[in-house]
PDB file of C-alpha atoms in Angstrom:
ATOM      1  CA  UNK A  21     191.719 234.320 136.716  1.00  0.00           C
ATOM      2  CA  UNK A  22     189.438 236.750 138.977  1.00  0.00           C
ATOM      3  CA  UNK A  23     191.451 239.046 141.310  1.00  0.00           C
ATOM      4  CA  UNK A  24     190.138 240.202 144.490  1.00  0.00           C
ATOM      5  CA  UNK A  25     186.683 241.215 144.329  1.00  0.00           C
ATOM      6  CA  UNK A  26     184.977 243.814 146.696  1.00  0.00           C
ATOM      7  CA  UNK A  27     181.513 245.205 147.113  1.00  0.00           C
ATOM      8  CA  UNK A  28     179.897 247.603 147.207  1.00  0.00           C
ATOM      9  CA  UNK A  29     182.293 249.650 145.196  1.00  0.00           C
ATOM     10  CA  UNK A  30     180.828 253.065 146.468  1.00  0.00           C
ATOM     11  CA  UNK A  31     178.281 253.670 149.417  1.00  0.00           C
ATOM     12  CA  UNK A  32     176.985 256.613 151.189  1.00  0.00           C
ATOM     13  CA  UNK A  33     175.996 256.467 154.839  1.00  0.00           C
ATOM     14  CA  UNK A  34     174.867 258.721 157.661  1.00  0.00           C
ATOM     15  CA  UNK A  35     176.502 259.145 160.975  1.00  0.00           C
ATOM     16  CA  UNK A  36     175.454 256.258 163.362  1.00  0.00           C
ATOM     17  CA  UNK A  37     174.461 253.708 160.621  1.00  0.00           C
ATOM     18  CA  UNK A  38     176.117 250.419 160.078  1.00  0.00           C
ATOM     19  CA  UNK A  39     177.952 249.346 157.060  1.00  0.00           C
ATOM     20  CA  UNK A  40     178.912 245.729 155.766  1.00  0.00           C
ATOM     21  CA  UNK A  41     181.742 245.427 153.371  1.00  0.00           C
ATOM     22  CA  UNK A  42     182.487 242.146 151.323  1.00  0.00           C
ATOM     23  CA  UNK A  43     185.441 240.647 149.800  1.00  0.00           C
ATOM     24  CA  UNK A  44     186.271 237.516 147.908  1.00  0.00           C
ATOM     25  CA  UNK A  45     189.969 236.602 147.677  1.00  0.00           C
ATOM     26  CA  UNK A  46     191.995 235.226 144.803  1.00  0.00           C
ATOM     27  CA  UNK A  47     191.051 231.542 144.502  1.00  0.00           C
ATOM     28  CA  UNK A  48     193.498 229.441 146.455  1.00  0.00           C
ATOM     29  CA  UNK A  49     194.169 232.282 148.770  1.00  0.00           C
ATOM     30  CA  UNK A  50     193.408 231.530 152.511  1.00  0.00           C
ATOM     31  CA  UNK A  51     194.466 234.932 153.972  1.00  0.00           C
ATOM     32  CA  UNK A  52     192.449 238.172 153.876  1.00  0.00           C
ATOM     33  CA  UNK A  53     193.470 241.456 155.136  1.00  0.00           C
ATOM     34  CA  UNK A  54     191.428 244.719 155.445  1.00  0.00           C
ATOM     35  CA  UNK A  55     193.049 248.144 155.169  1.00  0.00           C
ATOM     36  CA  UNK A  56     191.629 251.814 155.554  1.00  0.00           C
ATOM     37  CA  UNK A  57     193.067 254.259 153.464  1.00  0.00           C
ATOM     38  CA  UNK A  58     192.222 257.909 154.052  1.00  0.00           C
ATOM     39  CA  UNK A  59     193.001 260.350 151.384  1.00  0.00           C
ATOM     40  CA  UNK A  60     196.523 261.371 151.290  1.00  0.00           C
ATOM     41  CA  UNK A  61     197.720 258.618 153.626  1.00  0.00           C
ATOM     42  CA  UNK A  62     198.963 255.123 153.106  1.00  0.00           C
ATOM     43  CA  UNK A  63     196.637 252.141 154.117  1.00  0.00           C
ATOM     44  CA  UNK A  64     196.332 251.337 157.661  1.00  0.00           C
ATOM     45  CA  UNK A  65     195.964 247.775 158.735  1.00  0.00           C
ATOM     46  CA  UNK A  66     192.625 247.052 160.260  1.00  0.00           C
ATOM     47  CA  UNK A  67     192.527 243.110 160.383  1.00  0.00           C
ATOM     48  CA  UNK A  68     194.078 239.840 158.961  1.00  0.00           C
ATOM     49  CA  UNK A  69     192.365 236.463 158.955  1.00  0.00           C
ATOM     50  CA  UNK A  70     193.693 233.393 157.928  1.00  0.00           C
ATOM     51  CA  UNK A  71     192.034 229.944 157.883  1.00  0.00           C
ATOM     52  CA  UNK A  72     188.995 231.916 159.278  1.00  0.00           C
ATOM     53  CA  UNK A  73     190.860 232.960 162.413  1.00  0.00           C
ATOM     54  CA  UNK A  74     191.854 236.419 163.271  1.00  0.00           C
ATOM     55  CA  UNK A  75     195.593 236.725 162.981  1.00  0.00           C
ATOM     56  CA  UNK A  76     195.959 240.277 163.499  1.00  0.00           C
ATOM     57  CA  UNK A  77     194.155 243.546 164.437  1.00  0.00           C
ATOM     58  CA  UNK A  78     195.379 247.020 164.142  1.00  0.00           C
ATOM     59  CA  UNK A  79     194.414 249.971 166.013  1.00  0.00           C
ATOM     60  CA  UNK A  80     190.871 250.420 165.352  1.00  0.00           C
ATOM     61  CA  UNK A  81     188.105 250.709 167.754  1.00  0.00           C
ATOM     62  CA  UNK A  82     185.634 247.927 168.697  1.00  0.00           C
ATOM     63  CA  UNK A  83     183.282 249.462 166.344  1.00  0.00           C
ATOM     64  CA  UNK A  84     185.205 247.673 163.672  1.00  0.00           C
ATOM     65  CA  UNK A  85     184.699 243.899 163.405  1.00  0.00           C
ATOM     66  CA  UNK A  86     185.256 241.220 160.560  1.00  0.00           C
ATOM     67  CA  UNK A  87     185.035 237.589 159.788  1.00  0.00           C
ATOM     68  CA  UNK A  88     186.054 235.114 157.345  1.00  0.00           C
ATOM     69  CA  UNK A  89     183.860 232.303 155.836  1.00  0.00           C
ATOM     70  CA  UNK A  90     184.737 228.714 154.975  1.00  0.00           C
ATOM     71  CA  UNK A  91     185.119 229.660 151.273  1.00  0.00           C
ATOM     72  CA  UNK A  92     187.637 232.322 152.523  1.00  0.00           C
ATOM     73  CA  UNK A  93     185.674 235.403 151.588  1.00  0.00           C
ATOM     74  CA  UNK A  94     185.301 237.889 154.279  1.00  0.00           C
ATOM     75  CA  UNK A  95     183.158 240.623 155.434  1.00  0.00           C
ATOM     76  CA  UNK A  96     184.325 244.013 157.309  1.00  0.00           C
ATOM     77  CA  UNK A  97     181.569 245.562 159.783  1.00  0.00           C
ATOM     78  CA  UNK A  98     181.700 249.095 160.877  1.00  0.00           C
ATOM     79  CA  UNK A  99     178.935 250.222 163.526  1.00  0.00           C
ATOM     80  CA  UNK A 100     177.972 253.669 164.793  1.00  0.00           C
ATOM     81  CA  UNK A 101     179.640 255.323 161.666  1.00  0.00           C
ATOM     82  CA  UNK A 102     181.467 258.505 162.353  1.00  0.00           C
ATOM     83  CA  UNK A 103     182.432 261.011 159.761  1.00  0.00           C
ATOM     84  CA  UNK A 104     186.161 260.003 160.172  1.00  0.00           C
ATOM     85  CA  UNK A 105     185.389 256.583 158.958  1.00  0.00           C
ATOM     86  CA  UNK A 106     185.050 257.998 155.509  1.00  0.00           C
ATOM     87  CA  UNK A 107     187.824 256.290 153.345  1.00  0.00           C
ATOM     88  CA  UNK A 108     188.634 253.920 150.929  1.00  0.00           C
ATOM     89  CA  UNK A 109     188.516 250.479 152.423  1.00  0.00           C
ATOM     90  CA  UNK A 110     190.828 247.865 150.811  1.00  0.00           C
ATOM     91  CA  UNK A 111     190.791 244.055 150.943  1.00  0.00           C
ATOM     92  CA  UNK A 112     193.835 242.050 150.059  1.00  0.00           C
ATOM     93  CA  UNK A 113     194.322 238.341 149.738  1.00  0.00           C
ATOM     94  CA  UNK A 114     197.711 236.380 150.027  1.00  0.00           C
ATOM     95  CA  UNK A 115     198.869 232.945 150.166  1.00  0.00           C
ATOM     96  CA  UNK A 116     199.776 233.384 153.840  1.00  0.00           C
ATOM     97  CA  UNK A 117     201.812 234.982 156.421  1.00  0.00           C
ATOM     98  CA  UNK A 118     203.811 237.410 154.487  1.00  0.00           C
ATOM     99  CA  UNK A 119     204.586 238.297 151.107  1.00  0.00           C
ATOM    100  CA  UNK A 120     202.697 239.800 148.263  1.00  0.00           C
ATOM    101  CA  UNK A 121     199.252 241.203 149.064  1.00  0.00           C
ATOM    102  CA  UNK A 122     196.933 241.357 146.135  1.00  0.00           C
ATOM    103  CA  UNK A 123     194.350 244.207 146.581  1.00  0.00           C
ATOM    104  CA  UNK A 124     190.835 244.729 145.315  1.00  0.00           C
ATOM    105  CA  UNK A 125     189.710 248.049 144.152  1.00  0.00           C
ATOM    106  CA  UNK A 126     188.368 249.038 147.277  1.00  0.00           C
ATOM    107  CA  UNK A 127     184.905 250.041 148.520  1.00  0.00           C
ATOM    108  CA  UNK A 128     184.743 253.760 148.876  1.00  0.00           C
ATOM    109  CA  UNK A 129     182.640 254.719 151.922  1.00  0.00           C
ATOM    110  CA  UNK A 130     181.312 258.446 152.500  1.00  0.00           C
ATOM    111  CA  UNK A 131     179.796 259.131 155.831  1.00  0.00           C
ATOM    112  CA  UNK A 132     177.551 262.233 155.901  1.00  0.00           C
TER     113      UNK A 132
ATOM    114  CA  UNK B  14     206.542 258.518 165.518  1.00  0.00           C
ATOM    115  CA  UNK B  15     205.151 256.715 162.608  1.00  0.00           C
ATOM    116  CA  UNK B  16     206.298 253.252 162.035  1.00  0.00           C
ATOM    117  CA  UNK B  17     207.251 253.880 158.374  1.00  0.00           C
ATOM    118  CA  UNK B  18     207.986 257.238 157.320  1.00  0.00           C
ATOM    119  CA  UNK B  19     208.513 258.600 153.685  1.00  0.00           C
ATOM    120  CA  UNK B  20     209.097 261.906 151.904  1.00  0.00           C
ATOM    121  CA  UNK B  21     205.690 262.713 150.520  1.00  0.00           C
ATOM    122  CA  UNK B  22     207.281 264.535 147.568  1.00  0.00           C
ATOM    123  CA  UNK B  23     206.477 265.260 144.813  1.00  0.00           C
ATOM    124  CA  UNK B  24     209.658 264.307 143.082  1.00  0.00           C
ATOM    125  CA  UNK B  25     209.369 266.088 139.548  1.00  0.00           C
ATOM    126  CA  UNK B  26     211.695 263.951 137.200  1.00  0.00           C
ATOM    127  CA  UNK B  27     212.400 264.689 133.673  1.00  0.00           C
ATOM    128  CA  UNK B  28     211.683 261.727 131.472  1.00  0.00           C
ATOM    129  CA  UNK B  29     214.798 259.480 131.059  1.00  0.00           C
ATOM    130  CA  UNK B  30     216.378 260.728 134.206  1.00  0.00           C
ATOM    131  CA  UNK B  31     217.096 258.771 137.568  1.00  0.00           C
ATOM    132  CA  UNK B  32     215.161 259.431 140.601  1.00  0.00           C
ATOM    133  CA  UNK B  33     215.842 257.937 144.208  1.00  0.00           C
ATOM    134  CA  UNK B  34     214.039 258.256 147.367  1.00  0.00           C
ATOM    135  CA  UNK B  35     214.120 256.355 150.924  1.00  0.00           C
ATOM    136  CA  UNK B  36     211.839 255.388 153.652  1.00  0.00           C
ATOM    137  CA  UNK B  37     212.791 254.829 157.160  1.00  0.00           C
ATOM    138  CA  UNK B  38     211.219 252.300 159.767  1.00  0.00           C
ATOM    139  CA  UNK B  39     211.085 252.192 163.328  1.00  0.00           C
ATOM    140  CA  UNK B  40     210.842 248.641 164.291  1.00  0.00           C
ATOM    141  CA  UNK B  41     214.211 246.839 164.302  1.00  0.00           C
ATOM    142  CA  UNK B  42     212.302 243.634 164.531  1.00  0.00           C
ATOM    143  CA  UNK B  43     210.914 244.020 161.033  1.00  0.00           C
ATOM    144  CA  UNK B  44     211.485 240.967 158.919  1.00  0.00           C
ATOM    145  CA  UNK B  45     210.296 241.636 155.293  1.00  0.00           C
ATOM    146  CA  UNK B  46     210.031 244.807 153.079  1.00  0.00           C
ATOM    147  CA  UNK B  47     208.498 245.809 149.951  1.00  0.00           C
ATOM    148  CA  UNK B  48     207.761 248.719 147.599  1.00  0.00           C
ATOM    149  CA  UNK B  49     203.970 248.832 146.262  1.00  0.00           C
ATOM    150  CA  UNK B  50     203.051 251.453 143.636  1.00  0.00           C
ATOM    151  CA  UNK B  51     199.586 253.286 143.598  1.00  0.00           C
ATOM    152  CA  UNK B  52     198.100 255.080 140.897  1.00  0.00           C
ATOM    153  CA  UNK B  53     195.542 257.710 141.301  1.00  0.00           C
ATOM    154  CA  UNK B  54     192.395 256.343 143.005  1.00  0.00           C
ATOM    155  CA  UNK B  55     193.452 252.862 142.155  1.00  0.00           C
ATOM    156  CA  UNK B  56     194.717 250.153 144.496  1.00  0.00           C
ATOM    157  CA  UNK B  57     198.264 249.548 145.529  1.00  0.00           C
ATOM    158  CA  UNK B  58     200.091 246.953 143.540  1.00  0.00           C
ATOM    159  CA  UNK B  59     203.481 245.148 144.429  1.00  0.00           C
ATOM    160  CA  UNK B  60     206.236 246.656 142.612  1.00  0.00           C
ATOM    161  CA  UNK B  61     208.983 244.444 144.237  1.00  0.00           C
ATOM    162  CA  UNK B  62     210.117 242.937 147.478  1.00  0.00           C
ATOM    163  CA  UNK B  63     213.334 244.101 149.149  1.00  0.00           C
ATOM    164  CA  UNK B  64     216.265 241.684 150.092  1.00  0.00           C
ATOM    165  CA  UNK B  65     218.908 242.074 152.450  1.00  0.00           C
ATOM    166  CA  UNK B  66     221.473 242.112 149.460  1.00  0.00           C
ATOM    167  CA  UNK B  67     219.535 244.414 147.512  1.00  0.00           C
ATOM    168  CA  UNK B  68     217.861 243.540 144.315  1.00  0.00           C
ATOM    169  CA  UNK B  69     217.066 244.926 140.856  1.00  0.00           C
ATOM    170  CA  UNK B  70     214.007 244.643 138.679  1.00  0.00           C
ATOM    171  CA  UNK B  71     214.575 246.006 135.277  1.00  0.00           C
ATOM    172  CA  UNK B  72     215.043 249.803 135.875  1.00  0.00           C
ATOM    173  CA  UNK B  73     213.952 249.614 139.526  1.00  0.00           C
ATOM    174  CA  UNK B  74     216.668 248.898 142.209  1.00  0.00           C
ATOM    175  CA  UNK B  75     215.737 248.328 145.936  1.00  0.00           C
ATOM    176  CA  UNK B  76     218.208 248.645 148.850  1.00  0.00           C
ATOM    177  CA  UNK B  77     217.990 247.538 152.579  1.00  0.00           C
ATOM    178  CA  UNK B  78     219.933 249.112 155.216  1.00  0.00           C
ATOM    179  CA  UNK B  79     219.145 247.119 158.277  1.00  0.00           C
ATOM    180  CA  UNK B  80     221.785 248.996 160.563  1.00  0.00           C
ATOM    181  CA  UNK B  81     220.100 252.428 159.555  1.00  0.00           C
ATOM    182  CA  UNK B  82     216.574 251.114 159.224  1.00  0.00           C
ATOM    183  CA  UNK B  83     216.052 252.388 155.778  1.00  0.00           C
ATOM    184  CA  UNK B  84     215.004 251.252 152.309  1.00  0.00           C
ATOM    185  CA  UNK B  85     215.428 252.998 149.189  1.00  0.00           C
ATOM    186  CA  UNK B  86     214.116 252.554 145.607  1.00  0.00           C
ATOM    187  CA  UNK B  87     215.878 253.968 142.575  1.00  0.00           C
ATOM    188  CA  UNK B  88     214.183 254.287 139.070  1.00  0.00           C
ATOM    189  CA  UNK B  89     216.430 254.678 136.232  1.00  0.00           C
ATOM    190  CA  UNK B  90     215.489 255.911 132.763  1.00  0.00           C
ATOM    191  CA  UNK B  91     212.165 257.372 134.041  1.00  0.00           C
ATOM    192  CA  UNK B  92     209.060 256.787 131.687  1.00  0.00           C
ATOM    193  CA  UNK B  93     205.893 258.910 131.775  1.00  0.00           C
ATOM    194  CA  UNK B  94     204.084 255.823 133.077  1.00  0.00           C
ATOM    195  CA  UNK B  95     206.204 255.650 136.240  1.00  0.00           C
ATOM    196  CA  UNK B  96     204.192 258.532 137.648  1.00  0.00           C
ATOM    197  CA  UNK B  97     202.533 257.053 140.636  1.00  0.00           C
ATOM    198  CA  UNK B  98     202.836 256.970 144.465  1.00  0.00           C
ATOM    199  CA  UNK B  99     205.148 254.628 145.481  1.00  0.00           C
ATOM    200  CA  UNK B 100     204.304 253.024 149.096  1.00  0.00           C
ATOM    201  CA  UNK B 101     206.987 251.671 151.344  1.00  0.00           C
ATOM    202  CA  UNK B 102     205.762 248.667 153.174  1.00  0.00           C
ATOM    203  CA  UNK B 103     207.224 246.775 156.289  1.00  0.00           C
ATOM    204  CA  UNK B 104     206.121 243.745 157.954  1.00  0.00           C
ATOM    205  CA  UNK B 105     206.548 244.656 161.803  1.00  0.00           C
ATOM    206  CA  UNK B 106     206.157 241.098 162.864  1.00  0.00           C
ATOM    207  CA  UNK B 107     209.138 239.630 164.550  1.00  0.00           C
ATOM    208  CA  UNK B 108     210.366 235.903 163.670  1.00  0.00           C
ATOM    209  CA  UNK B 109     207.502 233.450 163.760  1.00  0.00           C
ATOM    210  CA  UNK B 110     204.713 235.916 164.235  1.00  0.00           C
ATOM    211  CA  UNK B 111     202.202 237.024 161.827  1.00  0.00           C
ATOM    212  CA  UNK B 112     202.916 240.614 162.232  1.00  0.00           C
ATOM    213  CA  UNK B 113     201.155 243.017 160.055  1.00  0.00           C
ATOM    214  CA  UNK B 114     202.140 245.256 157.092  1.00  0.00           C
ATOM    215  CA  UNK B 115     202.813 248.814 157.901  1.00  0.00           C
ATOM    216  CA  UNK B 116     202.527 251.320 154.936  1.00  0.00           C
ATOM    217  CA  UNK B 117     204.214 254.516 154.490  1.00  0.00           C
ATOM    218  CA  UNK B 118     202.225 257.486 153.464  1.00  0.00           C
ATOM    219  CA  UNK B 119     203.883 257.268 150.027  1.00  0.00           C
ATOM    220  CA  UNK B 120     206.270 259.285 147.912  1.00  0.00           C
ATOM    221  CA  UNK B 121     204.785 260.740 144.650  1.00  0.00           C
ATOM    222  CA  UNK B 122     206.413 260.551 141.546  1.00  0.00           C
ATOM    223  CA  UNK B 123     205.766 262.762 138.603  1.00  0.00           C
ATOM    224  CA  UNK B 124     207.643 262.151 135.394  1.00  0.00           C
ATOM    225  CA  UNK B 125     207.454 265.032 133.024  1.00  0.00           C
ATOM    226  CA  UNK B 126     207.904 265.127 129.115  1.00  0.00           C
TER     227      UNK B 126
END
């Protein structure tokens, strides 16, 4: 069975640009969460979606937004990129509220 | 204060030895707890959930102390393949809420021959 897939795997942007990251969850998983991981730190929670509704939001500015589609895939959008947005963006799917998260390999964003 | 705090290490462990490390969490309403493992430049993967009564999975033993708000992980008979960063994860939501998973910064373990 396919795991969580994310695209693109690597990308380079310049300050002020916008980026869209995509995630396809494991088949049957209705919950998708997004995390940002800066080098040397643990993943930081950005959003959780379940059944297309936002169920949680972390302490990130409004430049970060996300949505979940009817097929449970998800997109994370970041506007007006800053140098500090350079990080590994991880998508994780799960069956529901808590429990095991299955992570994708991440999208590594570099902002120049 | 961070919601989940871990000793970053590294813990340098001879092969075959035992290593143990803790993490502390600040939200007393936290409901569920996990240890994840992350290899260098890879995604985190669940190692084990942590139950109130403590639990064991092979060479790995996890303990939860709610009164002192800490979680521990013990690795027995360390293997070279155990070298990784171990992330302590806490669901900070209260009963009935969705909560969110808070990750610690990780404890690096290096097992040496």
